[in-house]
Tab-separated table of N, CA, C and O in Angstrom:
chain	number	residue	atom	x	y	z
A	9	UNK	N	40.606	-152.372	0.969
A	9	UNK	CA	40.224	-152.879	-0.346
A	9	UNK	C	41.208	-153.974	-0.762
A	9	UNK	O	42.405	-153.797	-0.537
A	10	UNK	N	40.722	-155.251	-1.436
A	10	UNK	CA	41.715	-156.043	-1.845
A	10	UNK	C	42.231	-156.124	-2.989
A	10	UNK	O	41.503	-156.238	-3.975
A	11	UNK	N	43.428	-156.087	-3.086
A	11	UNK	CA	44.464	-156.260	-4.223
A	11	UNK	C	43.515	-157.698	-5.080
A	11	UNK	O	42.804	-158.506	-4.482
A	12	UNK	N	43.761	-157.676	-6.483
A	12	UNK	CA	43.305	-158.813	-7.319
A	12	UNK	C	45.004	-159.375	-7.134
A	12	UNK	O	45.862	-158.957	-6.357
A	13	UNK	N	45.069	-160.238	-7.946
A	13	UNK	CA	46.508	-161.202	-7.975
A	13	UNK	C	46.070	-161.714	-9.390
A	13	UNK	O	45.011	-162.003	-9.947
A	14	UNK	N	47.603	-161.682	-9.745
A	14	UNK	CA	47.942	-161.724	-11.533
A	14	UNK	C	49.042	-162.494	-11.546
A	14	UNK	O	49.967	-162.010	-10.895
A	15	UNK	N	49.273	-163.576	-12.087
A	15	UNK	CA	50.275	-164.738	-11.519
A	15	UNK	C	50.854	-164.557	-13.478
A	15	UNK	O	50.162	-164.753	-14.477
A	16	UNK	N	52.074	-164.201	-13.407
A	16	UNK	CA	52.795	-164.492	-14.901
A	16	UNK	C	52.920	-165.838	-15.649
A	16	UNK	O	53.379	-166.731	-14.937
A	17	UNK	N	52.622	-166.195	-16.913
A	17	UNK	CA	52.705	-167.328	-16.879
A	17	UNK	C	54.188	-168.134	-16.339
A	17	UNK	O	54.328	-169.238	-15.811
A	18	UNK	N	55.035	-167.252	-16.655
A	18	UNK	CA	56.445	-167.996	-16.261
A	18	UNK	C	56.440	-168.144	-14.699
A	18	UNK	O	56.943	-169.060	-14.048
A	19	UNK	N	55.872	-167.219	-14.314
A	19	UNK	CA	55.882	-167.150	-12.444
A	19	UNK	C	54.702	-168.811	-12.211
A	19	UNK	O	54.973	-169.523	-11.244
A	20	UNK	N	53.618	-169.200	-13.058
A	20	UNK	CA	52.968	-170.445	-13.241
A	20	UNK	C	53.830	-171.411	-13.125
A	20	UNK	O	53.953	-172.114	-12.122
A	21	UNK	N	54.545	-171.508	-14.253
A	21	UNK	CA	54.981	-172.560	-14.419
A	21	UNK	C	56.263	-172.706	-13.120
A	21	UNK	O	56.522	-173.845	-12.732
A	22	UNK	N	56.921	-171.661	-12.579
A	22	UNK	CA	57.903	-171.748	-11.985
A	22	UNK	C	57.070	-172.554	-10.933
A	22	UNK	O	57.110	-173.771	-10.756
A	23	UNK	N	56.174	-171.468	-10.154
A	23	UNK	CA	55.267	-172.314	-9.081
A	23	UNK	C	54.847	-173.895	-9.321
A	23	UNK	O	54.957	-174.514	-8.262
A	24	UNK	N	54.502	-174.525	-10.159
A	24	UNK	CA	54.101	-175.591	-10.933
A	24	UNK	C	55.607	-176.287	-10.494
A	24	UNK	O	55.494	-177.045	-9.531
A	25	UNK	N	56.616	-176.192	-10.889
A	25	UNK	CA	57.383	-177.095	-10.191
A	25	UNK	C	58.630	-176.744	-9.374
A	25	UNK	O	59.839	-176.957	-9.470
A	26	UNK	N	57.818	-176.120	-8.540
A	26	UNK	CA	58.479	-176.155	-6.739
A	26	UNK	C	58.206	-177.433	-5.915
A	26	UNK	O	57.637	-178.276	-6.607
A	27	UNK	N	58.427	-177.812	-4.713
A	27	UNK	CA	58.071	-179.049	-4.086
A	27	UNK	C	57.111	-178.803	-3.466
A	27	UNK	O	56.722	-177.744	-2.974
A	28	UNK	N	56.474	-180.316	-3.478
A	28	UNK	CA	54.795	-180.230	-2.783
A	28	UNK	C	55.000	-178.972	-1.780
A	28	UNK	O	54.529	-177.866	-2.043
A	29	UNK	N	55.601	-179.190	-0.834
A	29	UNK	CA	55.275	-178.106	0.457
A	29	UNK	C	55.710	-176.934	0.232
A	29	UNK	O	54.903	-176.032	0.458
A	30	UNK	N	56.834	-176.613	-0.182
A	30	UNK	CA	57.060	-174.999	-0.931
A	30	UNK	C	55.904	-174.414	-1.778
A	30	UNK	O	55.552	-173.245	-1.938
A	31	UNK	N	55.395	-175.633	-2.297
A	31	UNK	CA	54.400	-175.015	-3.233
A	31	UNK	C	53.099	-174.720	-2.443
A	31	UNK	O	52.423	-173.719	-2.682
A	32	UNK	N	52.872	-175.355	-1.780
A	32	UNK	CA	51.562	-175.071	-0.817
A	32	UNK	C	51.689	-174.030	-0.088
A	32	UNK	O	50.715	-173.283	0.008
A	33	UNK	N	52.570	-173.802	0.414
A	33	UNK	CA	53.459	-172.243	1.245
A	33	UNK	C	53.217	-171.048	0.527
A	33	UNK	O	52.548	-170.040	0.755
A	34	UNK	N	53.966	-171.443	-0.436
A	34	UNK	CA	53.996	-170.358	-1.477
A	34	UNK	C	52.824	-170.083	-2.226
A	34	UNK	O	52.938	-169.536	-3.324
A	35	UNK	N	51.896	-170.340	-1.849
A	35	UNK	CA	50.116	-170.355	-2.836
A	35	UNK	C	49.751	-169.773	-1.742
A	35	UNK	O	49.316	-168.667	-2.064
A	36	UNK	N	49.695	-169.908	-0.699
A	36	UNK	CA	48.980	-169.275	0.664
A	36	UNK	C	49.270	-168.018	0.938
A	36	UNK	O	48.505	-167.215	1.471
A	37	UNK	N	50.856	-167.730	0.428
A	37	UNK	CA	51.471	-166.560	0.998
A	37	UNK	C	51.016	-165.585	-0.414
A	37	UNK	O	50.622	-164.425	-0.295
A	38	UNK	N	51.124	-166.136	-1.445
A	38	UNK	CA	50.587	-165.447	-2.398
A	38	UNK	C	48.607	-165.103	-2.515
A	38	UNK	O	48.151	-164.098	-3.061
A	39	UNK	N	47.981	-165.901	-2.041
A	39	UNK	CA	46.687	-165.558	-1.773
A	39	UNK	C	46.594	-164.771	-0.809
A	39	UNK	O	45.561	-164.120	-0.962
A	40	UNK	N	47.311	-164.375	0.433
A	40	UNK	CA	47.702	-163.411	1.220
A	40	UNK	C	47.987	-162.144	0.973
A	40	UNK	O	47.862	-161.240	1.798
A	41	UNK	N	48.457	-161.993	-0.383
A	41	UNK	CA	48.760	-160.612	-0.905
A	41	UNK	C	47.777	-159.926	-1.312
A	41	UNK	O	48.059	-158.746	-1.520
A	42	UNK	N	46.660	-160.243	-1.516
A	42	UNK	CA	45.676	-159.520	-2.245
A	42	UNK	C	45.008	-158.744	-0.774
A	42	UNK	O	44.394	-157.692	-0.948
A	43	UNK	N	45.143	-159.272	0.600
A	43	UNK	CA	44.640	-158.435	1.599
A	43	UNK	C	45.896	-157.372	2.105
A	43	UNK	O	45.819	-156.161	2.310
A	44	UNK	N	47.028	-158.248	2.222
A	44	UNK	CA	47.763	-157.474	2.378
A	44	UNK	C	49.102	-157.117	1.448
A	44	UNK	O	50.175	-157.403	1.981
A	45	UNK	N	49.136	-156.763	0.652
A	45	UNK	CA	50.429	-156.846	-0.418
A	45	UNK	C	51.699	-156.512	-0.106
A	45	UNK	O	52.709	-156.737	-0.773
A	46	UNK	N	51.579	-155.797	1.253
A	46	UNK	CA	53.242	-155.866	2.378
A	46	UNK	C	52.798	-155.876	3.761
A	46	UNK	O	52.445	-155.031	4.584
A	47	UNK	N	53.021	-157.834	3.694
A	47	UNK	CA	52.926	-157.665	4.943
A	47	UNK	C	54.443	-157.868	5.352
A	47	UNK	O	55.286	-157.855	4.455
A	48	UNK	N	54.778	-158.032	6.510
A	48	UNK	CA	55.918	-158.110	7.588
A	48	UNK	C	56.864	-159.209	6.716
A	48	UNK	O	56.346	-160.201	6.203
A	49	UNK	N	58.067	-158.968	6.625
A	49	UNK	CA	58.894	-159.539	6.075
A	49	UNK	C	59.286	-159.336	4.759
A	49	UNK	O	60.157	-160.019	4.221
A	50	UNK	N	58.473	-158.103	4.013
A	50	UNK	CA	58.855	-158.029	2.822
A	50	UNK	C	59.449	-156.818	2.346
A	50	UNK	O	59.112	-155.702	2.743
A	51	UNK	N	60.589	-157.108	1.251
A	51	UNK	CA	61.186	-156.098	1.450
A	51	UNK	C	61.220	-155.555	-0.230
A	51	UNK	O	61.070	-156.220	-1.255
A	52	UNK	N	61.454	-154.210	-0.068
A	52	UNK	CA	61.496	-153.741	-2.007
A	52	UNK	C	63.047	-153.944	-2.373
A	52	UNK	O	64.038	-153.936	-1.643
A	53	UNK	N	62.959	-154.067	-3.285
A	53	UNK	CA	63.818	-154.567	-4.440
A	53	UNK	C	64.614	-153.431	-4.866
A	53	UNK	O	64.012	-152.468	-5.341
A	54	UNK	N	66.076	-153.392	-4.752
A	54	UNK	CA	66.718	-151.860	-5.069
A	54	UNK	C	67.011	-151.603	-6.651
A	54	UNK	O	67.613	-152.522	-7.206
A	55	UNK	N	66.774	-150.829	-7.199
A	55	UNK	CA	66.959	-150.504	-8.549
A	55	UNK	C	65.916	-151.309	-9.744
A	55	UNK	O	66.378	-151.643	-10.835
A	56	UNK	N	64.402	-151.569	-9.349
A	56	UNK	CA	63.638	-151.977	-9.597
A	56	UNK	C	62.023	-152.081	-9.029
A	56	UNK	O	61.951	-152.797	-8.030
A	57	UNK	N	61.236	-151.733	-9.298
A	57	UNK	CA	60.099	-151.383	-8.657
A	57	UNK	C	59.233	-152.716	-8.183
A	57	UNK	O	58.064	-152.927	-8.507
A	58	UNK	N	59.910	-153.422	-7.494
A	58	UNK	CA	59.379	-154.651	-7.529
A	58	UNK	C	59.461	-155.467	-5.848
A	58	UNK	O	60.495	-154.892	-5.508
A	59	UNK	N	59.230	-156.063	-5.028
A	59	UNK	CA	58.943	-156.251	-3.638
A	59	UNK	C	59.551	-158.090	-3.934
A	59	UNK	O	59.431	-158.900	-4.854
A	60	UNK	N	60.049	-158.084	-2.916
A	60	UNK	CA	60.354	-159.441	-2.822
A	60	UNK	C	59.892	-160.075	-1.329
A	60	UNK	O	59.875	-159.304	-0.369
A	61	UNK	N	59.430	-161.813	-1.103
A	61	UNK	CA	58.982	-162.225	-0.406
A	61	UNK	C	59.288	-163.699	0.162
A	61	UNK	O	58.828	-164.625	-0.506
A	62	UNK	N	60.094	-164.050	1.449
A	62	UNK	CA	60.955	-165.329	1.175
A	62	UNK	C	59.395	-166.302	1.924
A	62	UNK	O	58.375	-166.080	2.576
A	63	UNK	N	60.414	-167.858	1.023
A	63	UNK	CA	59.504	-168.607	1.425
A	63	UNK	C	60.348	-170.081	1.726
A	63	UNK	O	60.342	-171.070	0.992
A	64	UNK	N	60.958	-169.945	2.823
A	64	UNK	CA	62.008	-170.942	2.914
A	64	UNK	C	63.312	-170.719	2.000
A	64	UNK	O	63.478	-169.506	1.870
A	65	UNK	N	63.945	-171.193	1.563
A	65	UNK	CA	65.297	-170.837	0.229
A	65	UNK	C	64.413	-170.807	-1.125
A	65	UNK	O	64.637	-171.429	-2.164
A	66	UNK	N	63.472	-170.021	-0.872
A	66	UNK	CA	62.652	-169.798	-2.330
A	66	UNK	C	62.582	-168.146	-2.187
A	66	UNK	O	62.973	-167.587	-1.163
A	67	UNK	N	62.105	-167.512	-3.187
A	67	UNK	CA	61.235	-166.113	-3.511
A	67	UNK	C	60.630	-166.301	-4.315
A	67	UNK	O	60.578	-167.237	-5.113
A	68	UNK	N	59.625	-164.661	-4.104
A	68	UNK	CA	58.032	-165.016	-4.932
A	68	UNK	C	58.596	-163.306	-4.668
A	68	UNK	O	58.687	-162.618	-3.652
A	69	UNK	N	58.944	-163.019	-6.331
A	69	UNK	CA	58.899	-161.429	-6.813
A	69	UNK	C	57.847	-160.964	-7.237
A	69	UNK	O	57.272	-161.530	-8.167
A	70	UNK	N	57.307	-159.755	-6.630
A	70	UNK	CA	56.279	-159.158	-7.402
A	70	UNK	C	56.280	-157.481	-7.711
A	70	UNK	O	57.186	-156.720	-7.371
A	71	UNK	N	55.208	-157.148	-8.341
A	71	UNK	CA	55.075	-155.776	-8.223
A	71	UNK	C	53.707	-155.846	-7.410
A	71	UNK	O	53.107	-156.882	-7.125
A	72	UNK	N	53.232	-154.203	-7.010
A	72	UNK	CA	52.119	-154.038	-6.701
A	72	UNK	C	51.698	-152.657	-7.115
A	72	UNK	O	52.200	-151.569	-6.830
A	73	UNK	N	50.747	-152.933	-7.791
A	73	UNK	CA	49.692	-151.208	-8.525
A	73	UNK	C	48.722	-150.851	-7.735
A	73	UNK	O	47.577	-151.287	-7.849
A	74	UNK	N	49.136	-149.934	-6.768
A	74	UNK	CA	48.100	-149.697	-5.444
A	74	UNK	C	47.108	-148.700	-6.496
A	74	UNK	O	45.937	-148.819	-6.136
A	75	UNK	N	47.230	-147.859	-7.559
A	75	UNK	CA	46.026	-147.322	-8.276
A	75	UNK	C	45.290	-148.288	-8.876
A	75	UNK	O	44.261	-147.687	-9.187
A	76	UNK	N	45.174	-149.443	-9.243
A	76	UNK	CA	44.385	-150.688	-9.840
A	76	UNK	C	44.206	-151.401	-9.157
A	76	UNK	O	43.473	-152.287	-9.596
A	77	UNK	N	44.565	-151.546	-8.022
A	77	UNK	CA	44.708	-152.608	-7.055
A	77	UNK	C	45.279	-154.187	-7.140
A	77	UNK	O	44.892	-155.276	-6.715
A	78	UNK	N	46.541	-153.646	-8.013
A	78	UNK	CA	46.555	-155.612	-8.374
A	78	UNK	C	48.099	-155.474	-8.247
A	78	UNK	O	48.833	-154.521	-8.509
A	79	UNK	N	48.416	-156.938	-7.677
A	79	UNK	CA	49.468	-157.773	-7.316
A	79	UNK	C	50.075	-158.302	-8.523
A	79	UNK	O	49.248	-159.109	-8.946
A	80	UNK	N	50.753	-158.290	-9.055
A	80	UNK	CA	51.510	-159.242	-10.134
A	80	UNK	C	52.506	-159.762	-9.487
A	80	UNK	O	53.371	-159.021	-9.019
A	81	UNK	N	52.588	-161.547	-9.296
A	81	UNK	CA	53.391	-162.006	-9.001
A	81	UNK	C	54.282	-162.299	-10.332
A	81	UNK	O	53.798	-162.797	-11.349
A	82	UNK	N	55.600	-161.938	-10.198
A	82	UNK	CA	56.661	-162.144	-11.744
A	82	UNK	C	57.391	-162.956	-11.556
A	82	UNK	O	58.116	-163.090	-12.541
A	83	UNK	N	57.792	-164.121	-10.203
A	83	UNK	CA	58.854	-165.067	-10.101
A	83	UNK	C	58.585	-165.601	-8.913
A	83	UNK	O	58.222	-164.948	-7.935
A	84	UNK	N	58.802	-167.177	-8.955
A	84	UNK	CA	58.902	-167.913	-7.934
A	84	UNK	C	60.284	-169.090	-8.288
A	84	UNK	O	60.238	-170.121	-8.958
A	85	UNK	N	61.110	-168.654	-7.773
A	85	UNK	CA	62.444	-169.428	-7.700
A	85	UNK	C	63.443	-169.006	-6.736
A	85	UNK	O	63.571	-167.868	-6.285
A	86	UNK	N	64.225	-170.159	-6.427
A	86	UNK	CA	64.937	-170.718	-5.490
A	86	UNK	C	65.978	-169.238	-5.659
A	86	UNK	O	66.359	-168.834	-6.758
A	87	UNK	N	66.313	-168.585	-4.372
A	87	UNK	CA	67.068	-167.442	-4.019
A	87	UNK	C	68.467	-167.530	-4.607
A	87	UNK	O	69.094	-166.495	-4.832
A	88	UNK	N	68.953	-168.666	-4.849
A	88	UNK	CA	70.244	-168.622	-5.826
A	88	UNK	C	70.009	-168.239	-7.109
A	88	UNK	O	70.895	-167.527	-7.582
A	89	UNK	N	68.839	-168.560	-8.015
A	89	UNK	CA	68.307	-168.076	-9.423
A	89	UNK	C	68.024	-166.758	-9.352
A	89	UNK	O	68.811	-166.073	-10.005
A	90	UNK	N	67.099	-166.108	-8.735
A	90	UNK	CA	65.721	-165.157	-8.145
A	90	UNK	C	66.544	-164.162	-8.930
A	90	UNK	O	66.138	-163.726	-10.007
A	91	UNK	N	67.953	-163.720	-8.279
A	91	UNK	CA	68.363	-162.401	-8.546
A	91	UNK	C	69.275	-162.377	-9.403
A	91	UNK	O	69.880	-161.313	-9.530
A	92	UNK	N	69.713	-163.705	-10.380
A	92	UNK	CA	70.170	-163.503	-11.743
A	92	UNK	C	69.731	-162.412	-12.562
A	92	UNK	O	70.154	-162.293	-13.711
């Protein structure tokens, strides 16, 4: 069954200005989640219920509600910000 995908507005706008090709990366890998919401390379987040996913020196944080079936992506920023 596929996950829906729920993009935050701040996780928008973050995506909105990443660079052309990060951003194209990062839209693919996120349309990817709704079949698979862990695939290979992703790892959970310690002391927070939340999965993280690299995309070059970027991340794309999310949660996932396997009873609703939906993806919330909550952050797309550069791995030096991400875990402020």
């Amino acid at each position: 069954m596929a996950h829906s995908i729920v993009i935050a507005p701040a996780a928008k706008r973050q995506l909105a200005n990443l660079p052309e090709g990060i951003r194209s990366k990062a839209s693919v890998i996120i349309d990817g989640l709704a079949v698979n919401p862990r695939p290979s390379g992703v790892k959970k987040l310690k002391g927070m219920d939340a999965w993280r996913i690299r995309v070059g020196d970027y991340r794309i944080i999310y949660e996932i509600n396997d009873g609703i079936a939906c993806v919330l992506v909550i952050m797309v920023a550069h791995r030096g910000k991400v875990y402020k």
